[in-house]
């Protein structure tokens, strides 16, 4: 079994990056759910505010003054851009942990998250969590192409792997789609990360586990049929983005994935 890469000793082992925009109450809940954990890992929280106008950062500074002063909570603000890949990369760059987790501002942790996660960090570079009790596959790349089953807010990736694959895509300028058309930045990252581990013969450094501690919620504004259709379109775009980087044997699966996603989009559009 290959050994994990050596890591530089740092005060925090895990960095949780949260991007937010005009969601101060949701973000406060997410932060509280992390800070209330029993923490055998050593966890910092990095908030990247995407040009909020509801005084999100000042509110968080007031609510979590001690944690901010001690350096466990880092707050930063950018001009409004809406590019989630760019915002998450910015949060990763400002973090110090050997492992990275990206929690949506609308999501939160149940007690016991860090205690359950800590053993997995010793020998794994990528930890996927799924809603199912168990999943079996001889080819996880193929399975992920067929269905984006990974819970992004629960996934944990080793920093060295994250940096090796270049982080999240920011917009897009590709060979198949020449203009900058964004896909699902997290979906693309997980496929690239998984493909890298497989290519380097490090399949054992992937762990897939049932999610029991991360609660994912959707903002009411994103529950509309339009947002559901937009997500399916972005899923198709993402498959086009990653296709040139994968072995040709996956291209038929990508074609099937695009076709199936397209059929689902048509069904939702007709509804």
Short mmCIF file of C-alpha atoms in Angstrom, two decimals:
data_model
loop_
_atom_site.label_atom_id
_atom_site.label_comp_id
_atom_site.label_asym_id
_atom_site.label_seq_id
_atom_site.Cartn_x
_atom_site.Cartn_y
_atom_site.Cartn_z
CA UNK A 1 0.00 0.00 0.00
CA UNK A 2 1.40 3.40 -0.95
CA UNK A 3 2.11 5.79 1.87
CA UNK A 4 0.49 9.22 2.17
CA UNK A 5 2.70 12.15 1.35
CA UNK A 6 4.51 13.86 4.19
CA UNK A 7 2.66 16.87 5.55
CA UNK A 8 3.98 20.04 7.06
CA UNK A 9 2.96 20.39 10.68
CA UNK A 10 0.31 23.10 11.08
CA UNK A 11 -2.00 24.25 13.87
CA UNK A 12 -5.00 22.99 11.90
CA UNK A 13 -5.25 19.68 10.12
CA UNK A 14 -8.62 20.26 8.44
CA UNK A 15 -9.82 23.45 6.77
CA UNK A 16 -13.54 23.85 6.15
CA UNK A 17 -14.21 26.44 3.43
CA UNK A 18 -17.64 28.06 3.26
CA UNK A 19 -18.62 30.45 0.48
CA UNK A 20 -21.61 32.66 1.14
CA UNK A 21 -23.70 35.46 -0.35
CA UNK A 22 -26.46 37.22 1.58
CA UNK A 23 -27.00 34.17 3.78
CA UNK A 24 -25.79 35.32 7.18
CA UNK A 25 -28.26 33.24 9.21
CA UNK A 26 -27.60 30.08 7.22
CA UNK A 27 -23.85 30.67 7.47
CA UNK A 28 -24.03 31.26 11.21
CA UNK A 29 -25.80 27.92 11.63
CA UNK A 30 -23.12 26.18 9.55
CA UNK A 31 -20.31 27.72 11.60
CA UNK A 32 -21.96 26.88 14.93
CA UNK A 33 -22.41 23.26 13.86
CA UNK A 34 -18.64 23.02 13.30
CA UNK A 35 -17.50 24.89 16.38
CA UNK A 36 -19.75 22.80 18.63
CA UNK A 37 -18.00 19.57 17.60
CA UNK A 38 -15.65 17.55 19.74
CA UNK A 39 -12.53 18.10 17.64
CA UNK A 40 -9.76 15.47 17.64
CA UNK A 41 -8.64 16.68 14.18
CA UNK A 42 -7.78 20.35 14.60
CA UNK A 43 -10.21 22.31 12.43
CA UNK A 44 -10.29 25.85 11.08
CA UNK A 45 -13.13 27.56 9.23
CA UNK A 46 -12.54 29.87 6.27
CA UNK A 47 -15.46 32.05 5.17
CA UNK A 48 -15.34 33.66 1.73
CA UNK A 49 -18.10 36.25 1.35
CA UNK A 50 -19.10 36.92 -2.25
CA UNK A 51 -20.00 40.60 -1.99
CA UNK A 52 -22.93 40.23 0.42
CA UNK A 53 -25.06 43.27 1.16
CA UNK A 54 -26.63 41.89 4.36
CA UNK A 55 -23.56 42.56 6.57
CA UNK A 56 -22.67 38.87 6.72
CA UNK A 57 -19.05 39.36 7.81
CA UNK A 58 -19.77 41.93 10.50
CA UNK A 59 -22.49 39.66 11.86
CA UNK A 60 -20.14 36.67 11.99
CA UNK A 61 -17.39 38.75 13.61
CA UNK A 62 -19.83 39.71 16.36
CA UNK A 63 -21.14 36.18 16.88
CA UNK A 64 -17.73 34.47 16.78
CA UNK A 65 -15.33 37.15 18.01
CA UNK A 66 -13.25 34.79 20.14
CA UNK A 67 -12.80 32.17 17.39
CA UNK A 68 -11.85 34.88 14.88
CA UNK A 69 -9.34 36.38 17.30
CA UNK A 70 -7.78 32.97 17.96
CA UNK A 71 -7.44 32.28 14.23
CA UNK A 72 -9.83 29.35 14.11
CA UNK A 73 -12.28 31.40 12.05
CA UNK A 74 -10.97 33.37 9.07
CA UNK A 75 -13.18 35.87 7.29
CA UNK A 76 -12.56 37.36 3.87
CA UNK A 77 -14.63 39.31 1.38
CA UNK A 78 -14.55 39.69 -2.40
CA UNK A 79 -16.41 41.76 -4.92
CA UNK A 80 -19.48 39.96 -6.20
CA UNK A 81 -18.46 37.43 -8.88
CA UNK A 82 -20.73 34.39 -8.54
CA UNK A 83 -17.95 32.04 -9.67
CA UNK A 84 -18.05 29.25 -7.08
CA UNK A 85 -14.87 27.65 -8.39
CA UNK A 86 -12.93 30.89 -7.97
CA UNK A 87 -14.39 31.53 -4.51
CA UNK A 88 -13.57 28.02 -3.27
CA UNK A 89 -10.04 28.23 -4.64
CA UNK A 90 -9.60 31.54 -2.84
CA UNK A 91 -10.74 29.94 0.40
CA UNK A 92 -8.35 27.02 -0.11
CA UNK A 93 -5.47 29.42 -0.74
CA UNK A 94 -6.19 31.26 2.52
CA UNK A 95 -6.46 28.07 4.54
CA UNK A 96 -3.67 26.13 6.25
CA UNK A 97 -5.05 22.61 6.77
CA UNK A 98 -3.56 19.46 5.24
CA UNK A 99 -7.11 18.44 4.29
CA UNK A 100 -9.86 20.51 2.70
CA UNK A 101 -13.63 20.30 2.97
CA UNK A 102 -16.09 22.59 1.20
CA UNK A 103 -19.35 23.11 3.09
CA UNK A 104 -22.26 24.91 1.44
CA UNK A 105 -23.51 27.80 3.55
CA UNK A 106 -26.98 26.19 3.68
CA UNK A 107 -25.59 22.89 5.06
CA UNK A 108 -24.54 21.92 8.57
CA UNK A 109 -22.99 19.15 10.68
CA UNK A 110 -24.57 16.84 13.20
CA UNK A 111 -22.53 16.07 16.37
CA UNK A 112 -19.81 13.46 15.93
CA UNK A 113 -18.67 14.51 12.45
CA UNK A 114 -15.01 15.10 13.32
CA UNK A 115 -14.73 12.10 15.62
CA UNK A 116 -15.99 9.84 12.83
CA UNK A 117 -13.82 11.51 10.20
CA UNK A 118 -10.50 11.57 12.05
CA UNK A 119 -9.48 7.90 11.48
CA UNK A 120 -10.05 8.27 7.73
CA UNK A 121 -7.50 11.06 7.44
CA UNK A 122 -4.53 8.85 8.30
CA UNK A 123 -4.33 6.83 5.10
CA UNK A 124 -6.66 8.42 2.56
CA UNK A 125 -6.35 11.30 0.10
CA UNK A 126 -10.00 11.44 -0.93
CA UNK A 127 -13.04 10.65 1.21
CA UNK A 128 -16.38 10.49 -0.59
CA UNK A 129 -19.66 10.28 1.28
CA UNK A 130 -22.86 8.93 -0.22
CA UNK A 131 -26.52 8.90 0.86
CA UNK A 132 -26.70 5.10 0.40
CA UNK A 133 -25.81 2.58 3.10
CA UNK A 134 -23.31 0.87 0.79
CA UNK A 135 -22.10 1.17 -2.78
CA UNK A 136 -20.14 -1.34 -4.81
CA UNK A 137 -18.32 -0.76 -8.07
CA UNK A 138 -15.35 -2.16 -9.98
CA UNK A 139 -14.83 1.23 -11.62
CA UNK A 140 -15.64 4.30 -9.56
CA UNK A 141 -14.87 6.68 -12.41
CA UNK A 142 -17.51 5.03 -14.55
CA UNK A 143 -19.97 5.06 -11.66
CA UNK A 144 -19.40 8.77 -11.03
CA UNK A 145 -19.80 9.63 -14.72
CA UNK A 146 -23.11 7.78 -14.78
CA UNK A 147 -24.47 9.50 -11.67
CA UNK A 148 -23.10 12.42 -9.57
CA UNK A 149 -23.76 10.57 -6.31
CA UNK A 150 -21.01 12.26 -4.29
CA UNK A 151 -22.20 14.59 -1.51
CA UNK A 152 -19.94 17.55 -2.11
CA UNK A 153 -20.49 19.21 1.27
CA UNK A 154 -19.27 16.04 2.98
CA UNK A 155 -16.26 15.22 0.76
CA UNK A 156 -12.74 15.68 2.12
CA UNK A 157 -9.64 15.94 -0.09
CA UNK A 158 -5.96 16.04 0.85
CA UNK A 159 -4.45 19.43 -0.02
CA UNK A 160 -1.59 17.91 -2.03
CA UNK A 161 -4.09 16.11 -4.31
CA UNK A 162 -6.24 19.24 -4.60
CA UNK A 163 -3.21 21.28 -5.70
CA UNK A 164 -1.98 18.56 -8.05
CA UNK A 165 -5.17 18.71 -10.11
CA UNK A 166 -5.27 22.49 -10.06
CA UNK A 167 -8.20 23.05 -7.73
CA UNK A 168 -11.70 23.88 -8.90
CA UNK A 169 -12.31 25.02 -12.48
CA UNK A 170 -12.91 28.75 -12.74
CA UNK A 171 -15.27 29.40 -15.62
CA UNK A 172 -14.05 27.36 -18.56
CA UNK A 173 -12.08 27.69 -21.77
CA UNK A 174 -11.74 24.25 -23.30
CA UNK A 175 -11.01 22.34 -26.45
CA UNK A 176 -14.53 20.99 -27.02
CA UNK A 177 -16.44 24.02 -25.72
CA UNK A 178 -14.34 27.03 -26.81
CA UNK A 179 -16.13 29.71 -24.80
CA UNK A 180 -16.17 30.08 -21.04
CA UNK A 181 -19.19 28.03 -20.00
CA UNK A 182 -19.28 26.89 -16.36
CA UNK A 183 -20.30 23.41 -15.35
CA UNK A 184 -20.65 21.91 -11.88
CA UNK A 185 -17.29 22.81 -10.39
CA UNK A 186 -17.42 20.22 -7.63
CA UNK A 187 -18.52 17.39 -9.95
CA UNK A 188 -15.58 18.13 -12.25
CA UNK A 189 -13.13 18.26 -9.36
CA UNK A 190 -14.20 14.91 -7.90
CA UNK A 191 -13.91 13.16 -11.27
CA UNK A 192 -10.44 14.63 -11.83
CA UNK A 193 -9.32 13.73 -8.31
CA UNK A 194 -10.54 10.17 -8.65
CA UNK A 195 -8.96 9.80 -12.10
CA UNK A 196 -5.63 11.05 -10.72
CA UNK A 197 -5.60 8.47 -7.92
CA UNK A 198 -6.41 5.70 -10.40
CA UNK A 199 -3.75 6.87 -12.87
CA UNK A 200 -1.11 6.95 -10.13
CA UNK A 201 -2.05 3.51 -8.81
CA UNK A 202 -3.40 4.85 -5.53
CA UNK A 203 -6.93 3.43 -5.53
CA UNK A 204 -6.55 2.40 -1.89
CA UNK A 205 -6.24 6.07 -0.95
CA UNK A 206 -9.93 6.54 -1.79
CA UNK A 207 -12.53 5.89 0.90
CA UNK A 208 -16.26 5.79 0.22
CA UNK A 209 -18.52 5.92 3.25
CA UNK A 210 -22.17 6.47 4.08
CA UNK A 211 -22.95 10.01 5.15
CA UNK A 212 -24.36 10.26 8.67
CA UNK A 213 -23.31 13.70 9.87
CA UNK A 214 -23.58 16.29 7.09
CA UNK A 215 -27.07 17.67 6.49
CA UNK A 216 -27.55 19.18 3.04
CA UNK A 217 -30.30 21.68 2.41
CA UNK A 218 -31.20 23.76 -0.61
CA UNK A 219 -31.91 27.45 -0.42
CA UNK A 220 -35.60 28.11 -1.21
CA UNK A 221 -34.57 30.32 -4.13
CA UNK A 222 -32.86 27.31 -5.75
CA UNK A 223 -35.84 24.96 -5.55
CA UNK A 224 -37.46 26.29 -8.71
CA UNK A 225 -37.80 24.17 -11.88
CA UNK A 226 -35.41 26.60 -13.57
CA UNK A 227 -32.60 25.81 -11.12
CA UNK A 228 -33.19 22.07 -11.49
CA UNK A 229 -32.97 22.38 -15.28
CA UNK A 230 -29.87 24.57 -15.01
CA UNK A 231 -28.15 21.97 -12.83
CA UNK A 232 -28.79 19.26 -15.42
CA UNK A 233 -27.40 21.46 -18.19
CA UNK A 234 -24.27 22.15 -16.12
CA UNK A 235 -23.90 18.43 -15.49
CA UNK A 236 -23.81 17.84 -19.26
CA UNK A 237 -21.26 20.64 -19.70
CA UNK A 238 -19.09 19.14 -16.94
CA UNK A 239 -18.94 15.80 -18.73
CA UNK A 240 -17.72 17.57 -21.87
CA UNK A 241 -15.11 19.39 -19.80
CA UNK A 242 -13.57 16.26 -18.27
CA UNK A 243 -13.79 14.02 -21.36
CA UNK A 244 -10.42 15.05 -22.91
CA UNK A 245 -8.65 14.28 -19.62
CA UNK A 246 -9.97 10.71 -19.28
CA UNK A 247 -8.92 7.53 -21.11
CA UNK A 248 -10.89 6.88 -24.29
CA UNK A 249 -12.57 3.82 -22.72
CA UNK A 250 -14.76 6.23 -20.69
CA UNK A 251 -16.00 8.22 -23.69
CA UNK A 252 -18.93 5.87 -24.45
CA UNK A 253 -19.98 6.17 -20.80
CA UNK A 254 -19.75 9.95 -21.05
CA UNK A 255 -21.91 9.86 -24.19
CA UNK A 256 -24.48 7.74 -22.36
CA UNK A 257 -24.32 10.08 -19.36
CA UNK A 258 -24.89 13.11 -21.57
CA UNK A 259 -27.80 11.40 -23.32
CA UNK A 260 -29.44 10.32 -20.06
CA UNK A 261 -28.99 13.74 -18.47
CA UNK A 262 -30.43 15.31 -21.62
CA UNK A 263 -33.49 13.07 -21.39
CA UNK A 264 -33.95 14.04 -17.74
CA UNK A 265 -33.69 17.71 -18.71
CA UNK A 266 -36.38 17.29 -21.38
CA UNK A 267 -38.69 15.57 -18.87
CA UNK A 268 -38.27 18.40 -16.35
CA UNK A 269 -38.65 21.02 -19.05
CA UNK A 270 -41.95 19.50 -20.18
CA UNK A 271 -43.20 19.50 -16.60
#
